[in-house]
CSV table of C-alpha atoms and ligand atoms in Angstrom, one decimal:
chain,number,residue,atom,x,y,z
A,77,MET,CA,2.0,-52.2,45.6
A,78,ILE,CA,3.5,-48.8,45.3
A,79,ARG,CA,3.8,-48.7,41.5
A,80,GLN,CA,0.0,-49.1,41.3
A,81,SER,CA,-0.5,-45.9,43.4
A,82,PHE,CA,1.3,-43.9,40.7
A,83,SER,CA,-0.1,-45.7,37.6
A,84,HIS,CA,-2.5,-42.8,36.9
A,85,VAL,CA,0.2,-40.1,37.1
A,86,ARG,CA,0.9,-38.1,33.9
A,87,THR,CA,2.7,-35.1,35.4
A,88,TRP,CA,5.5,-35.3,37.9
A,89,VAL,CA,6.1,-32.2,39.9
A,90,PHE,CA,9.3,-31.8,41.9
A,91,ASP,CA,10.3,-29.1,44.4
A,92,LEU,CA,14.0,-28.1,43.9
A,93,ASP,CA,15.9,-27.2,47.1
A,94,ASN,CA,16.6,-30.2,49.4
A,95,THR,CA,14.4,-32.3,47.1
A,96,LEU,CA,16.5,-32.7,43.9
A,97,TYR,CA,19.7,-32.4,45.8
A,98,PRO,CA,20.5,-33.9,49.3
A,99,PRO,CA,20.2,-31.5,52.3
A,100,ALA,CA,23.9,-32.4,53.0
A,101,ALA,CA,24.9,-30.1,50.1
A,102,ARG,CA,23.8,-27.3,52.4
A,103,LEU,CA,23.0,-25.0,49.5
A,104,PHE,CA,20.3,-23.3,51.5
A,105,ASP,CA,22.8,-22.1,54.1
A,106,GLN,CA,24.3,-19.8,51.5
A,107,ILE,CA,20.9,-18.5,50.6
A,108,GLU,CA,19.9,-17.9,54.2
A,109,VAL,CA,22.9,-15.8,54.9
A,110,ARG,CA,22.0,-13.6,51.9
A,111,MET,CA,18.3,-13.4,53.0
A,112,THR,CA,19.3,-12.2,56.5
A,113,ARG,CA,21.6,-9.6,55.0
A,114,PHE,CA,18.9,-8.4,52.6
A,115,VAL,CA,16.4,-8.0,55.5
A,116,MET,CA,19.0,-6.1,57.6
A,117,GLN,CA,19.7,-3.7,54.7
A,118,ALA,CA,16.1,-3.3,53.5
A,119,LEU,CA,14.6,-2.7,57.0
A,120,GLY,CA,17.6,-1.2,58.7
A,121,VAL,CA,17.7,-3.8,61.5
A,122,GLU,CA,20.4,-5.8,63.3
A,123,GLN,CA,21.1,-9.5,62.5
A,124,ASP,CA,19.2,-10.9,65.5
A,125,ARG,CA,16.1,-8.9,64.6
A,126,ALA,CA,16.5,-9.9,60.9
A,127,ASN,CA,16.6,-13.6,61.8
A,128,HIS,CA,13.6,-13.2,64.1
A,129,LEU,CA,11.7,-11.5,61.3
A,130,ARG,CA,12.6,-14.2,58.8
A,131,LYS,CA,11.2,-16.9,61.0
A,132,HIS,CA,8.1,-14.9,61.6
A,133,TYR,CA,7.7,-14.4,57.8
A,134,TRP,CA,8.3,-18.1,57.1
A,135,HIS,CA,5.6,-19.1,59.6
A,136,THR,CA,3.1,-16.5,58.7
A,137,TYR,CA,3.5,-16.1,54.9
A,138,GLY,CA,5.4,-19.2,53.7
A,139,THR,CA,8.7,-17.4,52.8
A,140,THR,CA,10.9,-14.5,53.8
A,141,LEU,CA,10.0,-12.7,50.5
A,142,ALA,CA,6.3,-13.0,51.0
A,143,GLY,CA,6.6,-11.4,54.4
A,144,LEU,CA,8.8,-8.6,53.0
A,145,MET,CA,6.3,-8.0,50.2
A,146,ARG,CA,3.2,-8.1,52.4
A,147,GLU,CA,4.5,-6.0,55.4
A,148,HIS,CA,7.1,-3.8,53.7
A,149,ASP,CA,6.1,-3.6,50.0
A,150,VAL,CA,9.6,-4.9,49.0
A,151,ASP,CA,10.3,-5.3,45.3
A,152,PRO,CA,10.9,-9.0,44.6
A,153,GLY,CA,13.3,-8.6,41.7
A,154,PRO,CA,16.4,-7.4,43.5
A,155,TYR,CA,15.7,-9.7,46.4
A,156,LEU,CA,15.5,-12.8,44.3
A,157,GLU,CA,18.6,-11.9,42.4
A,158,GLU,CA,20.7,-11.2,45.5
A,159,VAL,CA,19.7,-14.2,47.6
A,160,HIS,CA,20.3,-16.7,44.7
A,161,ASP,CA,23.7,-15.3,43.8
A,162,ILE,CA,25.5,-18.3,45.3
A,163,THR,CA,28.1,-21.0,44.4
A,164,PHE,CA,27.1,-24.5,43.4
A,165,ASP,CA,30.4,-26.3,44.1
A,166,THR,CA,28.8,-28.5,46.8
A,167,LEU,CA,26.4,-30.0,44.2
A,168,GLU,CA,27.4,-33.2,42.3
A,169,PRO,CA,26.0,-34.6,39.1
A,170,ASP,CA,23.7,-37.5,39.6
A,171,PRO,CA,23.3,-39.4,36.4
A,172,HIS,CA,21.4,-42.2,38.1
A,173,LEU,CA,18.7,-39.8,39.4
A,174,ALA,CA,18.7,-38.1,35.9
A,175,ALA,CA,17.9,-41.5,34.2
A,176,LEU,CA,15.2,-42.3,36.7
A,177,ILE,CA,13.4,-39.0,36.2
A,178,THR,CA,13.8,-39.2,32.5
A,179,ASN,CA,12.2,-42.6,32.5
A,180,LEU,CA,9.1,-41.5,34.4
A,181,PRO,CA,6.1,-41.7,32.0
A,182,GLY,CA,4.7,-38.3,31.2
A,183,ARG,CA,5.7,-34.7,31.8
A,184,LYS,CA,8.3,-33.7,34.4
A,185,ILE,CA,8.4,-30.2,35.9
A,186,VAL,CA,10.1,-28.4,38.7
A,187,TYR,CA,8.3,-25.9,40.9
A,188,THR,CA,10.4,-23.9,43.3
A,189,ASN,CA,9.8,-21.0,45.6
A,190,GLY,CA,13.1,-19.7,44.2
A,191,THR,CA,13.2,-18.6,40.5
A,192,ALA,CA,13.3,-20.6,37.3
A,193,PRO,CA,16.8,-19.2,36.3
A,194,TYR,CA,18.1,-20.3,39.8
A,195,ALA,CA,16.5,-23.7,39.3
A,196,ALA,CA,18.2,-24.0,35.9
A,197,GLN,CA,21.6,-23.4,37.5
A,198,VAL,CA,21.0,-26.0,40.2
A,199,LEU,CA,19.8,-28.6,37.7
A,200,LYS,CA,22.8,-28.0,35.5
A,201,ALA,CA,25.2,-28.6,38.4
A,202,ARG,CA,23.2,-31.8,39.3
A,203,GLY,CA,23.2,-33.0,35.6
A,204,LEU,CA,19.4,-33.0,35.7
A,205,ASP,CA,18.7,-30.2,33.3
A,206,ALA,CA,17.7,-32.5,30.4
A,207,ALA,CA,15.4,-34.5,32.5
A,208,PHE,CA,12.7,-31.8,32.9
A,209,ASP,CA,10.1,-30.4,30.4
A,210,ALA,CA,9.6,-27.0,32.3
A,211,LEU,CA,10.8,-25.0,35.3
A,212,TYR,CA,8.6,-22.8,37.4
A,213,GLY,CA,9.5,-20.4,40.1
A,214,VAL,CA,7.8,-17.9,42.4
A,215,GLU,CA,7.8,-15.4,39.5
A,216,HIS,CA,5.3,-17.6,37.7
A,217,ALA,CA,2.7,-17.2,40.5
A,218,ASP,CA,2.9,-13.4,40.7
A,219,PHE,CA,5.4,-13.9,43.6
A,220,ALA,CA,2.9,-15.7,45.8
A,221,PRO,CA,4.8,-18.7,47.3
A,222,LYS,CA,4.0,-22.3,48.0
A,223,PRO,CA,2.2,-23.3,50.3
A,224,GLU,CA,-0.5,-20.8,49.1
A,225,ARG,CA,-3.3,-22.3,47.1
A,226,ALA,CA,-3.3,-19.5,44.6
A,227,ALA,CA,0.4,-20.1,43.9
A,228,PHE,CA,-0.2,-23.8,43.0
A,229,GLU,CA,-3.2,-22.9,40.9
A,230,ALA,CA,-1.2,-20.3,39.0
A,231,VAL,CA,1.6,-22.6,38.1
A,232,PHE,CA,-0.5,-25.7,37.5
A,233,SER,CA,-2.9,-23.8,35.2
A,234,ARG,CA,0.1,-22.3,33.3
A,235,ASP,CA,1.5,-25.7,32.7
A,236,GLY,CA,-1.9,-27.4,32.1
A,237,VAL,CA,-1.4,-29.9,35.0
A,238,ASP,CA,-4.3,-32.2,35.6
A,239,THR,CA,-3.8,-32.5,39.4
A,240,ARG,CA,-5.9,-35.7,39.5
A,241,ALA,CA,-3.2,-37.3,37.4
A,242,ALA,CA,-0.2,-35.8,39.0
A,243,ALA,CA,2.3,-36.3,41.8
A,244,MET,CA,4.3,-33.9,44.0
A,245,PHE,CA,7.7,-34.4,45.5
A,246,GLU,CA,8.7,-32.0,48.3
A,247,ASP,CA,10.8,-31.7,51.4
A,248,ASP,CA,8.6,-29.1,53.2
A,249,ILE,CA,5.4,-30.9,54.4
A,250,ARG,CA,3.5,-27.6,54.3
A,251,ASN,CA,3.9,-27.5,50.6
A,252,LEU,CA,2.1,-30.9,50.2
A,253,SER,CA,-1.1,-29.9,51.8
A,254,GLU,CA,-2.7,-28.0,48.9
A,255,PRO,CA,-1.4,-30.5,46.3
A,256,HIS,CA,-3.1,-33.3,48.3
A,257,ALA,CA,-6.4,-31.3,48.5
A,258,MET,CA,-6.1,-30.9,44.7
A,259,GLY,CA,-6.0,-34.6,44.3
A,260,MET,CA,-2.3,-35.1,43.7
A,261,ARG,CA,-0.2,-38.0,45.0
A,262,THR,CA,2.1,-36.6,47.6
A,263,VAL,CA,5.7,-37.7,48.4
A,264,HIS,CA,7.6,-36.3,51.3
A,265,VAL,CA,11.3,-36.3,50.5
A,266,ALA,CA,13.3,-35.8,53.7
A,267,PRO,CA,15.7,-37.6,56.2
A,268,LYS,CA,12.9,-38.0,58.7
A,269,ALA,CA,9.3,-39.2,58.2
A,270,VAL,CA,6.5,-37.0,59.5
A,271,LYS,CA,3.0,-38.4,60.1
A,272,ALA,CA,0.3,-36.2,58.4
A,273,GLU,CA,-2.9,-37.0,56.6
A,274,HIS,CA,-1.8,-35.1,53.5
A,275,ILE,CA,1.3,-37.2,53.0
A,276,HIS,CA,0.8,-40.4,51.0
A,277,HIS,CA,4.5,-41.5,51.0
A,278,HIS,CA,7.8,-40.7,52.6
A,279,THR,CA,11.3,-41.4,51.4
A,280,ASP,CA,14.8,-40.3,52.5
A,281,ASP,CA,16.2,-41.4,49.1
A,282,LEU,CA,14.4,-40.0,46.1
A,283,ALA,CA,16.3,-42.2,43.6
A,284,ALA,CA,15.5,-45.4,45.4
A,285,PHE,CA,11.8,-44.3,45.6
A,286,LEU,CA,11.6,-43.5,41.9
A,287,ALA,CA,13.3,-46.8,41.1
A,288,ARG,CA,10.4,-48.6,42.6
A,289,LEU,CA,8.0,-46.8,40.3
A,290,THR,CA,9.4,-47.7,36.9
B,331,MG,MG1,12.5,-27.5,49.2
């Protein structure tokens, strides 16, 4: 029974983008346009080259920002501000999901490769802001992103997460690998299931999944 698999969990860790709102909101589309524009301006390249570099950075370093920092010593502050300067009108409040998260036993935190202020804006638009005890972004891991082990360690030690008694909800399967290795229960939240040893559960409906746990 699924509830049993989570009975030891005291800390519930949620990714933000495409996890706490449906991919259909297409929020990330707005961010991607800004990321590409930033790469074009910072490196003085055309759009095609910028998109190619973004893919390369994502595969090699986990995020566009990590690639820009490693290969071009880019300052993360202006980048993070610019790419997250978006509108949230495609997001709808989800009181049902808010109640389900609130009712989970223990501590609830968000950990995003965006920033904590950005996460706060998204959660507000979703009506989920009161459901969480703390928000963590890439700035809390010295700008190292998930899926890096050091990033998870930085955020989890800052919050005092006992990973043996924690669960992680994520849409990017790469970001479940280290949590699994650290002893966490892993839940892949995405339209399509992917078979991988480091994924304990899959759901295409976060609210329906959480409803089965409480
Ligand atoms: Mg995500």
